[in-house]
Structure formats: C-alpha cells, structure tokens
Amino acid sequence: MRPTLAEPEARLRFLGILPLVSGIVGEQRGQRRHARRNHELLVASAREVFAEQGVEAPLEEIARRAGVGIGTLYRHFTTREALVEAILEERIGELLALADAAAADPDGWNALVGFLNNALELQARDRVLRALLLRHPLGEARFASAREDLRRRFERLLEAARKQGALRADFTLSDLALLFWSFTPLIDATAEIAPTNWRRHLRIVLDGLRAEAATAQAEPALTEAQLRRATQALHAQRLHRPPSTPSRLKTRRRDART
C-alpha cells in the first residue's frame, strides 16, 4: 500500500530520499552549532583584548585569539560597533540578573544595598564595561528596550526600600543614575592604587540615603529629559579624553615617582 500525504516520513522513505534529507538536516545543525561556538569565542576574545588594549584594539588580534580568520569575524560582526554592542548587551543582561537577584531579598534596604554593591563590583572589575558605557550611553534610542528593563527593576528596588521606611523618600531614579556616574571616576582613579576604596565611598553614600538622615532639599531631582541631556553632555566630554590603557597608567605611575 502506497503511503498517504499525511505520512511525510513514510513518503520520503518510499521515494528513497529520507537518508539524504536527514544528512542535510544534521549538517545544518552542525553548522549552526559551529557558528554559535565561533560567536561565543569572538565575544570572549573581544572582552579580553579590549580589556588589555582598549576598545580600538585591532580586530585581527580578536580573531587570532578566537582561533578564526578575520573573515569569520566580519561574518558575525559586520562592524566594530556591532561587536562592541554584543558585549554591552551581555553586560546589561548581567545587571538585570543582579537586580532580579537583589529583589528576591524580602528586606528592601538590604536588597538595594546588595544590588549597589554587586553592580559597582561589576563596574570595578570590568574596565571594558566602563569604556563601553562611555562609547554607547544607554540613552541612545537603540537601547530603549534595555533601558526600560533596567528602569523597571531599579524602580522596584527603590520602591521596596521606601515602603520599608529605610530609604529617604526624595531619592529618585535620576539620583540613582547620578550615583553610578559619581563612582566611575573614583573607580578609574583608584584602580591601580586602592582598587576596593570605592566600597568605603559607597558606605558613606549609603549613610546619606537612609531615611533618618534625610534633610530638606532645595533643589529638585532631575527630570527624565534633564537626565537625558546631562547623560549626553557627560559622554561628549569624556569622549574627548584619551582612554586610560594599562601602558598609560604605568607611565603615569613612573612619572609620579620621579
């Protein structure tokens, strides 16, 4: 009896091409696995090379460390910016995961403090993240979805701490953004001298965020529009400064000793 159209596998066997189709499908799956592996290797190599040489490091060096040709790199990332954005998106995912983990703490104040500690720890140990946030401020339109995800999680942490009565009522999301900004130059300046000094500064800042320490503020918090303009101004200023590479830091330390 001939197979019906409702039996596609039997029909393929009947036509004698099932082994051929299965082989093609298996080969395609293998190619996809290989492509994913190359993608992961390239991103990991880029993080390593950017950390050593800065975001303008040669793409050929990234491809070499990943064990692939430069053509493979360009097949995955048509421009340097595409590679940079892939790393930044990965780091944004880590920040979202940190916020979610912190929110699981039933104590609102501990949740906020835990998140700030972990988020700044990520920033302190990852010079590439600081460079990428300088190169691609999250205020850019292409990061609208990620920015909204972060905003929702940050607001949830702040609201829980406020409801508990632990966080001063006038501390806003824009204040949180400014807090993060204030730590970037501190982390950069002390990275080679006292790499954990930012923790002391954070404890001092946290004491000022407690509800019982609050004093009346004459200046209102920045609006969302003002924060966006301030972000653009900050990044425009910093982009005119050469990045601090390890070799430049060593030169500065030698100069300071002479």
C-alpha positions as MATLAB code, in Angstrom:
seq = 'MRPTLAEPEARLRFLGILPLVSGIVGEQRGQRRHARRNHELLVASAREVFAEQGVEAPLEEIARRAGVGIGTLYRHFTTREALVEAILEERIGELLALADAAAADPDGWNALVGFLNNALELQARDRVLRALLLRHPLGEARFASAREDLRRRFERLLEAARKQGALRADFTLSDLALLFWSFTPLIDATAEIAPTNWRRHLRIVLDGLRAEAATAQAEPALTEAQLRRATQALHAQRLHRPPSTPSRLKTRRRDART';
ca = [
       0.000    0.000    0.000;
       1.393    3.415   -1.016;
       1.920    5.969    1.796;
      -0.555    8.841    2.043;
       0.347   12.526    2.048;
      -0.434   12.514    5.789;
       2.655   10.340    6.329;
       5.558   12.584    5.230;
       8.317   10.390    6.710;
       6.901    7.262    5.106;
       6.584    9.138    1.825;
      10.249   10.192    1.961;
      11.271    6.582    2.661;
       9.164    5.442   -0.224;
      10.919    7.911   -2.508;
      14.300    6.791   -1.181;
      15.491   10.241   -0.120;
      14.988   10.134    3.687;
      18.700    9.379    4.360;
      19.695   12.328    2.150;
      17.283   14.742    3.891;
      18.409   13.534    7.328;
      22.021   14.083    6.357;
      21.350   17.639    5.186;
      19.415   18.481    8.365;
      22.195   17.050   10.519;
      24.809   19.034    8.621;
      22.826   22.268    9.044;
      22.520   21.671   12.788;
      26.254   21.095   12.994;
      26.921   24.321   11.106;
      24.646   26.254   13.460;
      26.437   24.822   16.490;
      29.792   25.738   14.941;
      28.563   29.269   14.190;
      27.317   29.728   17.778;
      30.634   28.495   19.092;
      32.553   30.957   16.899;
      30.254   33.768   18.024;
      30.934   32.952   21.684;
      34.687   32.695   21.091;
      34.771   36.053   19.325;
      32.849   37.839   22.082;
      35.065   36.287   24.778;
      38.224   37.247   22.858;
      36.944   40.782   22.311;
      36.361   41.226   26.043;
      39.910   40.076   26.725;
      41.571   42.195   24.034;
      39.519   45.303   24.794;
      40.457   44.977   28.474;
      44.144   44.899   27.550;
      44.310   47.334   24.647;
      41.143   49.397   24.734;
      38.038   49.379   22.548;
      40.018   50.472   19.479;
      42.205   47.336   19.575;
      42.861   45.612   16.195;
      40.054   43.283   15.169;
      42.684   40.956   13.687;
      44.003   40.309   17.198;
      40.497   39.416   18.389;
      40.075   36.964   15.513;
      43.525   35.458   16.161;
      42.795   34.795   19.828;
      39.432   33.292   18.946;
      41.192   30.917   16.566;
      39.305   32.101   13.485;
      40.049   34.191   10.424;
      39.177   37.854   10.100;
      36.553   36.904    7.514;
      34.721   34.812   10.120;
      34.738   37.773   12.494;
      33.156   40.018    9.851;
      30.531   37.378    9.040;
      29.406   37.520   12.661;
      30.009   41.241   13.273;
      29.974   43.424   10.191;
      31.462   46.393   12.106;
      33.442   47.042   15.268;
      30.340   48.715   16.692;
      28.337   45.509   16.283;
      30.926   43.606   18.313;
      31.024   46.327   20.968;
      27.233   46.295   21.236;
      27.183   42.498   21.632;
      29.449   42.795   24.682;
      27.426   45.678   26.110;
      24.166   43.768   25.706;
      25.743   40.854   27.554;
      26.723   43.146   30.426;
      23.246   44.716   30.528;
      21.883   41.201   30.931;
      24.177   40.748   33.929;
      22.893   43.978   35.503;
      19.302   42.812   35.015;
      20.140   39.486   36.648;
      21.776   41.282   39.598;
      18.682   43.435   40.064;
      16.384   40.398   39.948;
      18.529   38.521   42.462;
      18.557   41.514   44.815;
      14.785   41.962   44.573;
      14.325   38.441   45.975;
      15.523   39.714   49.372;
      12.437   40.490   51.496;
      14.318   43.309   53.233;
      14.015   46.299   50.898;
      17.053   48.159   52.239;
      19.292   45.087   52.115;
      18.074   44.421   48.566;
      19.053   47.926   47.420;
      22.423   47.849   49.216;
      23.162   44.382   47.840;
      22.384   45.477   44.311;
      24.543   48.610   44.540;
      27.453   46.603   45.922;
      27.219   43.964   43.210;
      26.609   46.406   40.349;
      29.575   48.569   41.332;
      31.701   45.459   41.827;
      30.901   44.525   38.228;
      31.868   48.012   37.102;
      35.070   47.991   39.182;
      36.378   44.696   37.854;
      35.375   45.321   34.238;
      37.206   48.248   32.660;
      35.648   47.249   29.334;
      32.151   47.863   30.692;
      33.102   51.387   31.739;
      34.613   52.059   28.310;
      31.571   50.661   26.510;
      29.118   52.720   28.545;
      31.197   55.752   27.602;
      31.126   54.791   23.938;
      27.442   53.800   23.916;
      25.395   55.683   26.530;
      22.207   53.810   27.390;
      20.269   56.936   26.500;
      20.697   56.082   22.814;
      17.498   55.069   21.028;
      18.787   51.603   20.131;
      18.956   50.728   23.830;
      15.387   51.844   24.576;
      14.199   48.330   25.420;
      17.168   47.567   27.703;
      16.827   50.981   29.343;
      13.168   50.318   30.119;
      14.003   46.879   31.563;
      16.616   48.462   33.822;
      14.285   51.306   34.807;
      11.531   48.909   35.921;
      13.908   46.841   38.036;
      15.620   49.840   39.613;
      12.282   51.459   40.466;
      11.126   48.215   42.092;
      14.230   48.191   44.318;
      13.796   51.841   45.288;
      10.095   51.451   45.993;
      10.665   48.440   48.272;
      13.250   50.362   50.292;
      10.943   53.390   50.509;
       7.964   51.322   51.670;
      10.117   49.841   54.382;
      10.856   53.364   55.561;
      14.597   52.834   55.169;
      15.280   54.912   52.040;
      14.759   58.669   52.034;
      11.538   59.467   50.179;
      13.077   62.031   47.816;
      15.663   59.675   46.276;
      14.691   59.111   42.617;
      15.828   57.107   39.610;
      17.731   60.118   38.291;
      19.543   60.339   41.634;
      20.470   56.679   41.275;
      21.890   57.345   37.800;
      23.969   60.228   39.164;
      25.197   57.993   41.976;
      26.520   55.483   39.438;
      28.165   58.270   37.431;
      29.947   59.562   40.527;
      31.662   56.219   41.054;
      33.153   55.914   37.564;
      35.991   58.468   38.028;
      36.591   57.202   41.556;
      36.978   53.606   40.351;
      39.230   54.696   37.476;
      41.448   56.866   39.687;
      41.992   54.249   42.399;
      42.098   51.098   40.241;
      45.891   50.792   40.438;
      46.264   52.308   43.915;
      43.426   51.128   46.163;
      41.057   49.066   43.987;
      38.470   48.500   46.720;
      38.342   52.091   48.008;
      35.031   52.595   46.224;
      33.434   50.370   48.884;
      34.305   52.902   51.605;
      32.812   55.687   49.493;
      29.666   53.647   48.919;
      29.144   53.098   52.653;
      29.422   56.837   53.226;
      26.903   57.494   50.436;
      24.511   54.849   51.790;
      24.505   56.524   55.195;
      23.237   59.654   53.449;
      20.453   57.684   51.732;
      18.901   56.469   54.961;
      15.521   57.997   55.760;
      16.583   59.100   59.230;
      19.498   61.067   57.740;
      17.365   62.968   55.227;
      17.268   66.747   55.220;
      15.020   69.007   53.164;
      16.266   69.573   49.617;
      16.038   72.982   47.957;
      16.956   71.536   44.539;
      14.525   69.139   42.840;
      15.694   65.883   41.295;
      16.488   65.935   37.584;
      13.579   65.214   35.276;
      13.914   62.404   32.739;
      14.562   64.955   29.978;
      17.219   66.735   32.043;
      18.900   63.433   32.885;
      18.996   62.509   29.192;
      20.623   65.839   28.301;
      23.081   65.503   31.184;
      23.995   61.997   30.002;
      24.702   63.283   26.505;
      26.847   66.121   27.888;
      28.818   63.781   30.155;
      29.614   61.351   27.362;
      30.508   64.158   24.963;
      33.035   65.479   27.491;
      34.585   62.097   28.211;
      34.883   61.084   24.581;
      37.375   63.912   24.104;
      39.710   62.377   26.701;
      42.057   59.534   25.646;
      41.210   56.239   27.393;
      43.436   55.039   30.227;
      45.240   51.963   28.875;
      47.458   49.811   31.115;
      50.611   51.196   29.449;
      49.467   54.779   30.002;
      48.702   54.034   33.641;
      52.215   52.603   34.111;
      53.723   55.721   32.540;
      51.733   57.942   34.889;
      52.880   55.918   37.899;
      56.542   56.206   36.802;
      56.124   59.951   36.319;
      54.577   60.283   39.778;
      57.607   58.589   41.369;
      60.154   60.868   39.671;
];
